[in-house]
Amino acid sequence: MEFDFSEVNIEYLIQARDLAKRDPELGATMLGLEVEMASLLADLKPKELARISLIKQPLLMPRQEHWWWSRLFVALREGRAEEIEAVIEHAPLVTVP
C-alpha cells in the first residue's frame, strides 16, 4: 500500500521556511535543527522547495510523547473541548527535543 505525503511535506516545509526566515533561532528550535540548517531552509527559493514534492515518503515524525498523543486522541474522540485545549497547551512544552 502506497501513501503520498508529498503535499504534507511541502506545506510543512513552506511554513517552516517562513518561520526560519523570520526567526532562524526559533525555526531551528521548532524543527530540531542547528541554526545553520534552518538558515539553509530559509534560503530556499520556491522552485527549489517545490522539488520536495518528488518525495512521497513522510519527512516528518511526531515528536510528542506517547502520553500526549493518547490524551489528544481520546479527547478528540470524546469531543472534550476543554481537554483538547489543555493538551494543545502542552504541545510547545514537549515538542522541543
PDB file of N, CA and C in Angstrom:
ATOM      1  N   MET A   1       0.841  -1.172   0.000  1.00  0.00           N
ATOM      2  CA  MET A   1       0.000   0.000   0.000  1.00  0.00           C
ATOM      3  C   MET A   1       0.896   1.248   0.000  1.00  0.00           C
ATOM      4  N   GLU A   2       0.660   2.134  -0.929  1.00  0.00           N
ATOM      5  CA  GLU A   2       1.472   3.344  -1.020  1.00  0.00           C
ATOM      6  C   GLU A   2       0.694   4.558  -0.548  1.00  0.00           C
ATOM      7  N   PHE A   3       1.386   5.403   0.159  1.00  0.00           N
ATOM      8  CA  PHE A   3       0.817   6.666   0.600  1.00  0.00           C
ATOM      9  C   PHE A   3       1.684   7.781   0.047  1.00  0.00           C
ATOM     10  N   ASP A   4       1.066   8.898  -0.247  1.00  0.00           N
ATOM     11  CA  ASP A   4       1.781  10.031  -0.811  1.00  0.00           C
ATOM     12  C   ASP A   4       1.710  11.195   0.174  1.00  0.00           C
ATOM     13  N   PHE A   5       2.815  11.440   0.848  1.00  0.00           N
ATOM     14  CA  PHE A   5       2.902  12.521   1.825  1.00  0.00           C
ATOM     15  C   PHE A   5       3.515  13.785   1.224  1.00  0.00           C
ATOM     16  N   SER A   6       3.679  13.820  -0.088  1.00  0.00           N
ATOM     17  CA  SER A   6       4.373  14.950  -0.712  1.00  0.00           C
ATOM     18  C   SER A   6       3.685  16.280  -0.430  1.00  0.00           C
ATOM     19  N   GLU A   7       2.369  16.309  -0.427  1.00  0.00           N
ATOM     20  CA  GLU A   7       1.661  17.565  -0.163  1.00  0.00           C
ATOM     21  C   GLU A   7       1.860  18.028   1.282  1.00  0.00           C
ATOM     22  N   VAL A   8       1.823  17.091   2.196  1.00  0.00           N
ATOM     23  CA  VAL A   8       2.059  17.423   3.605  1.00  0.00           C
ATOM     24  C   VAL A   8       3.498  17.921   3.777  1.00  0.00           C
ATOM     25  N   ASN A   9       4.441  17.216   3.158  1.00  0.00           N
ATOM     26  CA  ASN A   9       5.850  17.619   3.257  1.00  0.00           C
ATOM     27  C   ASN A   9       6.061  19.049   2.784  1.00  0.00           C
ATOM     28  N   ILE A  10       5.519  19.380   1.626  1.00  0.00           N
ATOM     29  CA  ILE A  10       5.748  20.714   1.055  1.00  0.00           C
ATOM     30  C   ILE A  10       5.063  21.790   1.888  1.00  0.00           C
ATOM     31  N   GLU A  11       3.840  21.536   2.320  1.00  0.00           N
ATOM     32  CA  GLU A  11       3.128  22.528   3.145  1.00  0.00           C
ATOM     33  C   GLU A  11       3.873  22.790   4.452  1.00  0.00           C
ATOM     34  N   TYR A  12       4.319  21.724   5.088  1.00  0.00           N
ATOM     35  CA  TYR A  12       5.057  21.859   6.344  1.00  0.00           C
ATOM     36  C   TYR A  12       6.351  22.646   6.134  1.00  0.00           C
ATOM     37  N   LEU A  13       7.096  22.288   5.099  1.00  0.00           N
ATOM     38  CA  LEU A  13       8.379  22.951   4.876  1.00  0.00           C
ATOM     39  C   LEU A  13       8.226  24.401   4.437  1.00  0.00           C
ATOM     40  N   ILE A  14       7.138  24.731   3.774  1.00  0.00           N
ATOM     41  CA  ILE A  14       6.882  26.136   3.444  1.00  0.00           C
ATOM     42  C   ILE A  14       6.683  26.927   4.732  1.00  0.00           C
ATOM     43  N   GLN A  15       5.873  26.388   5.630  1.00  0.00           N
ATOM     44  CA  GLN A  15       5.646  27.068   6.913  1.00  0.00           C
ATOM     45  C   GLN A  15       6.948  27.143   7.718  1.00  0.00           C
ATOM     46  N   ALA A  16       7.688  26.049   7.732  1.00  0.00           N
ATOM     47  CA  ALA A  16       8.956  26.021   8.469  1.00  0.00           C
ATOM     48  C   ALA A  16       9.957  27.007   7.869  1.00  0.00           C
ATOM     49  N   ARG A  17       9.999  27.081   6.543  1.00  0.00           N
ATOM     50  CA  ARG A  17      10.894  28.030   5.880  1.00  0.00           C
ATOM     51  C   ARG A  17      10.535  29.468   6.259  1.00  0.00           C
ATOM     52  N   ASP A  18       9.240  29.789   6.223  1.00  0.00           N
ATOM     53  CA  ASP A  18       8.806  31.138   6.564  1.00  0.00           C
ATOM     54  C   ASP A  18       9.150  31.485   8.009  1.00  0.00           C
ATOM     55  N   LEU A  19       9.000  30.522   8.908  1.00  0.00           N
ATOM     56  CA  LEU A  19       9.374  30.747  10.310  1.00  0.00           C
ATOM     57  C   LEU A  19      10.877  30.967  10.423  1.00  0.00           C
ATOM     58  N   ALA A  20      11.658  30.147   9.736  1.00  0.00           N
ATOM     59  CA  ALA A  20      13.119  30.276   9.785  1.00  0.00           C
ATOM     60  C   ALA A  20      13.587  31.595   9.191  1.00  0.00           C
ATOM     61  N   LYS A  21      12.850  32.118   8.209  1.00  0.00           N
ATOM     62  CA  LYS A  21      13.192  33.430   7.648  1.00  0.00           C
ATOM     63  C   LYS A  21      12.981  34.529   8.686  1.00  0.00           C
ATOM     64  N   ARG A  22      11.855  34.455   9.403  1.00  0.00           N
ATOM     65  CA  ARG A  22      11.536  35.487  10.398  1.00  0.00           C
ATOM     66  C   ARG A  22      12.427  35.392  11.626  1.00  0.00           C
ATOM     67  N   ASP A  23      12.700  34.162  12.065  1.00  0.00           N
ATOM     68  CA  ASP A  23      13.469  33.968  13.290  1.00  0.00           C
ATOM     69  C   ASP A  23      14.243  32.659  13.176  1.00  0.00           C
ATOM     70  N   PRO A  24      15.476  32.716  12.671  1.00  0.00           N
ATOM     71  CA  PRO A  24      16.248  31.492  12.458  1.00  0.00           C
ATOM     72  C   PRO A  24      16.429  30.646  13.721  1.00  0.00           C
ATOM     73  N   GLU A  25      16.618  31.272  14.854  1.00  0.00           N
ATOM     74  CA  GLU A  25      16.816  30.503  16.086  1.00  0.00           C
ATOM     75  C   GLU A  25      15.541  29.776  16.501  1.00  0.00           C
ATOM     76  N   LEU A  26      14.405  30.453  16.428  1.00  0.00           N
ATOM     77  CA  LEU A  26      13.145  29.806  16.760  1.00  0.00           C
ATOM     78  C   LEU A  26      12.838  28.707  15.752  1.00  0.00           C
ATOM     79  N   GLY A  27      13.066  28.994  14.484  1.00  0.00           N
ATOM     80  CA  GLY A  27      12.857  27.983  13.451  1.00  0.00           C
ATOM     81  C   GLY A  27      13.695  26.744  13.706  1.00  0.00           C
ATOM     82  N   ALA A  28      14.942  26.948  14.055  1.00  0.00           N
ATOM     83  CA  ALA A  28      15.833  25.820  14.344  1.00  0.00           C
ATOM     84  C   ALA A  28      15.328  25.021  15.537  1.00  0.00           C
ATOM     85  N   THR A  29      14.925  25.718  16.576  1.00  0.00           N
ATOM     86  CA  THR A  29      14.433  25.047  17.777  1.00  0.00           C
ATOM     87  C   THR A  29      13.177  24.241  17.478  1.00  0.00           C
ATOM     88  N   MET A  30      12.239  24.839  16.779  1.00  0.00           N
ATOM     89  CA  MET A  30      10.978  24.158  16.491  1.00  0.00           C
ATOM     90  C   MET A  30      11.175  22.964  15.557  1.00  0.00           C
ATOM     91  N   LEU A  31      12.166  23.042  14.675  1.00  0.00           N
ATOM     92  CA  LEU A  31      12.433  21.956  13.743  1.00  0.00           C
ATOM     93  C   LEU A  31      13.390  20.914  14.304  1.00  0.00           C
ATOM     94  N   GLY A  32      14.019  21.244  15.434  1.00  0.00           N
ATOM     95  CA  GLY A  32      15.004  20.328  15.995  1.00  0.00           C
ATOM     96  C   GLY A  32      16.285  20.302  15.182  1.00  0.00           C
ATOM     97  N   LEU A  33      16.633  21.454  14.589  1.00  0.00           N
ATOM     98  CA  LEU A  33      17.817  21.567  13.738  1.00  0.00           C
ATOM     99  C   LEU A  33      18.823  22.544  14.334  1.00  0.00           C
ATOM    100  N   GLU A  34      20.013  22.516  13.783  1.00  0.00           N
ATOM    101  CA  GLU A  34      21.000  23.544  14.087  1.00  0.00           C
ATOM    102  C   GLU A  34      20.574  24.814  13.347  1.00  0.00           C
ATOM    103  N   VAL A  35      20.969  25.975  13.849  1.00  0.00           N
ATOM    104  CA  VAL A  35      20.611  27.253  13.223  1.00  0.00           C
ATOM    105  C   VAL A  35      21.102  27.298  11.773  1.00  0.00           C
ATOM    106  N   GLU A  36      22.272  26.732  11.513  1.00  0.00           N
ATOM    107  CA  GLU A  36      22.802  26.735  10.151  1.00  0.00           C
ATOM    108  C   GLU A  36      21.876  25.987   9.193  1.00  0.00           C
ATOM    109  N   MET A  37      21.321  24.873   9.647  1.00  0.00           N
ATOM    110  CA  MET A  37      20.404  24.092   8.810  1.00  0.00           C
ATOM    111  C   MET A  37      19.101  24.863   8.583  1.00  0.00           C
ATOM    112  N   ALA A  38      18.598  25.517   9.620  1.00  0.00           N
ATOM    113  CA  ALA A  38      17.388  26.328   9.467  1.00  0.00           C
ATOM    114  C   ALA A  38      17.643  27.474   8.499  1.00  0.00           C
ATOM    115  N   SER A  39      18.846  28.017   8.517  1.00  0.00           N
ATOM    116  CA  SER A  39      19.194  29.089   7.581  1.00  0.00           C
ATOM    117  C   SER A  39      19.224  28.575   6.146  1.00  0.00           C
ATOM    118  N   LEU A  40      19.705  27.354   5.951  1.00  0.00           N
ATOM    119  CA  LEU A  40      19.680  26.766   4.607  1.00  0.00           C
ATOM    120  C   LEU A  40      18.242  26.616   4.121  1.00  0.00           C
ATOM    121  N   LEU A  41      17.368  26.171   4.993  1.00  0.00           N
ATOM    122  CA  LEU A  41      15.952  26.048   4.643  1.00  0.00           C
ATOM    123  C   LEU A  41      15.375  27.420   4.320  1.00  0.00           C
ATOM    124  N   ALA A  42      15.683  28.417   5.135  1.00  0.00           N
ATOM    125  CA  ALA A  42      15.150  29.767   4.934  1.00  0.00           C
ATOM    126  C   ALA A  42      15.569  30.354   3.594  1.00  0.00           C
ATOM    127  N   ASP A  43      16.724  29.953   3.096  1.00  0.00           N
ATOM    128  CA  ASP A  43      17.242  30.491   1.843  1.00  0.00           C
ATOM    129  C   ASP A  43      16.697  29.809   0.590  1.00  0.00           C
ATOM    130  N   LEU A  44      15.947  28.716   0.764  1.00  0.00           N
ATOM    131  CA  LEU A  44      15.423  28.019  -0.413  1.00  0.00           C
ATOM    132  C   LEU A  44      14.401  28.872  -1.154  1.00  0.00           C
ATOM    133  N   LYS A  45      14.544  28.913  -2.458  1.00  0.00           N
ATOM    134  CA  LYS A  45      13.588  29.610  -3.320  1.00  0.00           C
ATOM    135  C   LYS A  45      12.393  28.691  -3.560  1.00  0.00           C
ATOM    136  N   PRO A  46      11.232  29.259  -3.920  1.00  0.00           N
ATOM    137  CA  PRO A  46      10.048  28.421  -4.150  1.00  0.00           C
ATOM    138  C   PRO A  46      10.294  27.271  -5.130  1.00  0.00           C
ATOM    139  N   LYS A  47      11.016  27.528  -6.217  1.00  0.00           N
ATOM    140  CA  LYS A  47      11.286  26.480  -7.207  1.00  0.00           C
ATOM    141  C   LYS A  47      12.114  25.347  -6.600  1.00  0.00           C
ATOM    142  N   GLU A  48      13.067  25.721  -5.761  1.00  0.00           N
ATOM    143  CA  GLU A  48      13.896  24.714  -5.106  1.00  0.00           C
ATOM    144  C   GLU A  48      13.074  23.904  -4.099  1.00  0.00           C
ATOM    145  N   LEU A  49      12.264  24.590  -3.341  1.00  0.00           N
ATOM    146  CA  LEU A  49      11.432  23.931  -2.339  1.00  0.00           C
ATOM    147  C   LEU A  49      10.390  23.025  -2.991  1.00  0.00           C
ATOM    148  N   ALA A  50       9.930  23.395  -4.167  1.00  0.00           N
ATOM    149  CA  ALA A  50       8.920  22.596  -4.879  1.00  0.00           C
ATOM    150  C   ALA A  50       9.430  21.199  -5.205  1.00  0.00           C
ATOM    151  N   ARG A  51      10.724  21.039  -5.290  1.00  0.00           N
ATOM    152  CA  ARG A  51      11.287  19.712  -5.592  1.00  0.00           C
ATOM    153  C   ARG A  51      10.997  18.708  -4.478  1.00  0.00           C
ATOM    154  N   ILE A  52      10.650  19.208  -3.305  1.00  0.00           N
ATOM    155  CA  ILE A  52      10.275  18.319  -2.195  1.00  0.00           C
ATOM    156  C   ILE A  52       9.085  17.459  -2.591  1.00  0.00           C
ATOM    157  N   SER A  53       8.252  17.961  -3.488  1.00  0.00           N
ATOM    158  CA  SER A  53       7.059  17.215  -3.891  1.00  0.00           C
ATOM    159  C   SER A  53       7.400  15.881  -4.560  1.00  0.00           C
ATOM    160  N   LEU A  54       8.645  15.694  -4.957  1.00  0.00           N
ATOM    161  CA  LEU A  54       9.074  14.416  -5.531  1.00  0.00           C
ATOM    162  C   LEU A  54       9.214  13.335  -4.461  1.00  0.00           C
ATOM    163  N   ILE A  55       9.312  13.760  -3.210  1.00  0.00           N
ATOM    164  CA  ILE A  55       9.474  12.806  -2.115  1.00  0.00           C
ATOM    165  C   ILE A  55       8.092  12.420  -1.599  1.00  0.00           C
ATOM    166  N   LYS A  56       7.753  11.177  -1.752  1.00  0.00           N
ATOM    167  CA  LYS A  56       6.418  10.693  -1.365  1.00  0.00           C
ATOM    168  C   LYS A  56       6.379  10.193   0.076  1.00  0.00           C
ATOM    169  N   GLN A  57       7.520   9.793   0.623  1.00  0.00           N
ATOM    170  CA  GLN A  57       7.574   9.311   2.000  1.00  0.00           C
ATOM    171  C   GLN A  57       7.470  10.490   2.962  1.00  0.00           C
ATOM    172  N   PRO A  58       6.909  10.257   4.137  1.00  0.00           N
ATOM    173  CA  PRO A  58       6.806  11.363   5.104  1.00  0.00           C
ATOM    174  C   PRO A  58       8.189  11.815   5.563  1.00  0.00           C
ATOM    175  N   LEU A  59       8.378  13.126   5.563  1.00  0.00           N
ATOM    176  CA  LEU A  59       9.630  13.706   6.057  1.00  0.00           C
ATOM    177  C   LEU A  59       9.501  14.099   7.524  1.00  0.00           C
ATOM    178  N   LEU A  60       8.313  14.004   8.042  1.00  0.00           N
ATOM    179  CA  LEU A  60       8.035  14.451   9.399  1.00  0.00           C
ATOM    180  C   LEU A  60       7.733  13.263  10.292  1.00  0.00           C
ATOM    181  N   MET A  61       8.111  13.405  11.534  1.00  0.00           N
ATOM    182  CA  MET A  61       7.771  12.385  12.520  1.00  0.00           C
ATOM    183  C   MET A  61       7.193  13.087  13.731  1.00  0.00           C
ATOM    184  N   PRO A  62       6.119  12.543  14.289  1.00  0.00           N
ATOM    185  CA  PRO A  62       5.570  13.154  15.506  1.00  0.00           C
ATOM    186  C   PRO A  62       6.631  13.155  16.606  1.00  0.00           C
ATOM    187  N   ARG A  63       6.753  14.300  17.283  1.00  0.00           N
ATOM    188  CA  ARG A  63       7.777  14.407  18.319  1.00  0.00           C
ATOM    189  C   ARG A  63       7.196  14.448  19.721  1.00  0.00           C
ATOM    190  N   GLN A  64       5.909  14.410  19.832  1.00  0.00           N
ATOM    191  CA  GLN A  64       5.312  14.432  21.163  1.00  0.00           C
ATOM    192  C   GLN A  64       5.474  13.064  21.821  1.00  0.00           C
ATOM    193  N   GLU A  65       5.387  13.059  23.111  1.00  0.00           N
ATOM    194  CA  GLU A  65       5.450  11.811  23.866  1.00  0.00           C
ATOM    195  C   GLU A  65       4.171  11.010  23.674  1.00  0.00           C
ATOM    196  N   HIS A  66       4.237   9.714  23.929  1.00  0.00           N
ATOM    197  CA  HIS A  66       3.090   8.823  23.785  1.00  0.00           C
ATOM    198  C   HIS A  66       1.885   9.327  24.581  1.00  0.00           C
ATOM    199  N   TRP A  67       2.114   9.768  25.817  1.00  0.00           N
ATOM    200  CA  TRP A  67       1.006  10.214  26.670  1.00  0.00           C
ATOM    201  C   TRP A  67       0.271  11.390  26.029  1.00  0.00           C
ATOM    202  N   TRP A  68       1.032  12.264  25.347  1.00  0.00           N
ATOM    203  CA  TRP A  68       0.433  13.443  24.743  1.00  0.00           C
ATOM    204  C   TRP A  68      -0.523  13.039  23.625  1.00  0.00           C
ATOM    205  N   TRP A  69      -0.068  12.159  22.739  1.00  0.00           N
ATOM    206  CA  TRP A  69      -0.906  11.703  21.631  1.00  0.00           C
ATOM    207  C   TRP A  69      -2.126  10.949  22.145  1.00  0.00           C
ATOM    208  N   SER A  70      -1.915  10.097  23.125  1.00  0.00           N
ATOM    209  CA  SER A  70      -3.021   9.329  23.689  1.00  0.00           C
ATOM    210  C   SER A  70      -4.093  10.254  24.249  1.00  0.00           C
ATOM    211  N   ARG A  71      -3.674  11.221  25.031  1.00  0.00           N
ATOM    212  CA  ARG A  71      -4.611  12.193  25.617  1.00  0.00           C
ATOM    213  C   ARG A  71      -5.350  12.970  24.538  1.00  0.00           C
ATOM    214  N   LEU A  72      -4.617  13.381  23.504  1.00  0.00           N
ATOM    215  CA  LEU A  72      -5.235  14.142  22.419  1.00  0.00           C
ATOM    216  C   LEU A  72      -6.281  13.309  21.687  1.00  0.00           C
ATOM    217  N   PHE A  73      -5.914  12.093  21.298  1.00  0.00           N
ATOM    218  CA  PHE A  73      -6.841  11.258  20.528  1.00  0.00           C
ATOM    219  C   PHE A  73      -8.089  10.906  21.326  1.00  0.00           C
ATOM    220  N   VAL A  74      -7.927  10.603  22.604  1.00  0.00           N
ATOM    221  CA  VAL A  74      -9.087  10.280  23.447  1.00  0.00           C
ATOM    222  C   VAL A  74      -9.984  11.511  23.582  1.00  0.00           C
ATOM    223  N   ALA A  75      -9.390  12.671  23.818  1.00  0.00           N
ATOM    224  CA  ALA A  75     -10.186  13.904  23.958  1.00  0.00           C
ATOM    225  C   ALA A  75     -10.913  14.225  22.659  1.00  0.00           C
ATOM    226  N   LEU A  76     -10.256  14.025  21.521  1.00  0.00           N
ATOM    227  CA  LEU A  76     -10.900  14.269  20.227  1.00  0.00           C
ATOM    228  C   LEU A  76     -12.073  13.315  20.025  1.00  0.00           C
ATOM    229  N   ARG A  77     -11.839  12.052  20.317  1.00  0.00           N
ATOM    230  CA  ARG A  77     -12.877  11.044  20.139  1.00  0.00           C
ATOM    231  C   ARG A  77     -14.090  11.326  21.036  1.00  0.00           C
ATOM    232  N   GLU A  78     -13.821  11.779  22.245  1.00  0.00           N
ATOM    233  CA  GLU A  78     -14.899  12.042  23.207  1.00  0.00           C
ATOM    234  C   GLU A  78     -15.477  13.446  23.063  1.00  0.00           C
ATOM    235  N   GLY A  79     -14.879  14.280  22.211  1.00  0.00           N
ATOM    236  CA  GLY A  79     -15.386  15.627  21.988  1.00  0.00           C
ATOM    237  C   GLY A  79     -15.249  16.541  23.197  1.00  0.00           C
ATOM    238  N   ARG A  80     -14.210  16.341  23.990  1.00  0.00           N
ATOM    239  CA  ARG A  80     -13.991  17.151  25.199  1.00  0.00           C
ATOM    240  C   ARG A  80     -13.109  18.357  24.865  1.00  0.00           C
ATOM    241  N   ALA A  81     -13.766  19.458  24.528  1.00  0.00           N
ATOM    242  CA  ALA A  81     -13.064  20.660  24.062  1.00  0.00           C
ATOM    243  C   ALA A  81     -12.066  21.187  25.086  1.00  0.00           C
ATOM    244  N   GLU A  82     -12.435  21.190  26.369  1.00  0.00           N
ATOM    245  CA  GLU A  82     -11.517  21.712  27.396  1.00  0.00           C
ATOM    246  C   GLU A  82     -10.267  20.846  27.506  1.00  0.00           C
ATOM    247  N   GLU A  83     -10.429  19.546  27.398  1.00  0.00           N
ATOM    248  CA  GLU A  83      -9.277  18.640  27.454  1.00  0.00           C
ATOM    249  C   GLU A  83      -8.397  18.830  26.218  1.00  0.00           C
ATOM    250  N   ILE A  84      -9.011  19.008  25.067  1.00  0.00           N
ATOM    251  CA  ILE A  84      -8.244  19.253  23.840  1.00  0.00           C
ATOM    252  C   ILE A  84      -7.399  20.512  24.003  1.00  0.00           C
ATOM    253  N   GLU A  85      -8.004  21.561  24.528  1.00  0.00           N
ATOM    254  CA  GLU A  85      -7.253  22.808  24.767  1.00  0.00           C
ATOM    255  C   GLU A  85      -6.090  22.585  25.712  1.00  0.00           C
ATOM    256  N   ALA A  86      -6.337  21.835  26.793  1.00  0.00           N
ATOM    257  CA  ALA A  86      -5.280  21.569  27.770  1.00  0.00           C
ATOM    258  C   ALA A  86      -4.128  20.796  27.140  1.00  0.00           C
ATOM    259  N   VAL A  87      -4.443  19.814  26.320  1.00  0.00           N
ATOM    260  CA  VAL A  87      -3.410  19.017  25.656  1.00  0.00           C
ATOM    261  C   VAL A  87      -2.619  19.889  24.689  1.00  0.00           C
ATOM    262  N   ILE A  88      -3.312  20.700  23.923  1.00  0.00           N
ATOM    263  CA  ILE A  88      -2.645  21.560  22.944  1.00  0.00           C
ATOM    264  C   ILE A  88      -1.731  22.571  23.636  1.00  0.00           C
ATOM    265  N   GLU A  89      -2.138  23.037  24.811  1.00  0.00           N
ATOM    266  CA  GLU A  89      -1.283  23.968  25.555  1.00  0.00           C
ATOM    267  C   GLU A  89       0.044  23.327  25.943  1.00  0.00           C
ATOM    268  N   HIS A  90       0.073  22.005  26.077  1.00  0.00           N
ATOM    269  CA  HIS A  90       1.307  21.301  26.416  1.00  0.00           C
ATOM    270  C   HIS A  90       2.225  21.116  25.211  1.00  0.00           C
ATOM    271  N   ALA A  91       1.700  21.270  24.005  1.00  0.00           N
ATOM    272  CA  ALA A  91       2.485  20.997  22.796  1.00  0.00           C
ATOM    273  C   ALA A  91       3.813  21.747  22.764  1.00  0.00           C
ATOM    274  N   PRO A  92       3.827  23.057  23.018  1.00  0.00           N
ATOM    275  CA  PRO A  92       5.134  23.743  22.956  1.00  0.00           C
ATOM    276  C   PRO A  92       6.100  23.287  24.027  1.00  0.00           C
ATOM    277  N   LEU A  93       5.582  22.690  25.080  1.00  0.00           N
ATOM    278  CA  LEU A  93       6.456  22.251  26.162  1.00  0.00           C
ATOM    279  C   LEU A  93       7.149  20.937  25.853  1.00  0.00           C
ATOM    280  N   VAL A  94       6.560  20.132  24.978  1.00  0.00           N
ATOM    281  CA  VAL A  94       7.135  18.819  24.730  1.00  0.00           C
ATOM    282  C   VAL A  94       7.653  18.623  23.313  1.00  0.00           C
ATOM    283  N   THR A  95       7.496  19.591  22.423  1.00  0.00           N
ATOM    284  CA  THR A  95       7.955  19.408  21.054  1.00  0.00           C
ATOM    285  C   THR A  95       9.444  19.615  20.889  1.00  0.00           C
ATOM    286  N   VAL A  96      10.030  20.430  21.709  1.00  0.00           N
ATOM    287  CA  VAL A  96      11.459  20.737  21.563  1.00  0.00           C
ATOM    288  C   VAL A  96      12.267  19.633  22.199  1.00  0.00           C
ATOM    289  N   PRO A  97      13.166  18.990  21.412  1.00  0.00           N
ATOM    290  CA  PRO A  97      13.943  17.869  21.961  1.00  0.00           C
ATOM    291  C   PRO A  97      14.919  18.330  23.022  1.00  0.00           C
TER     292      PRO A  97
END
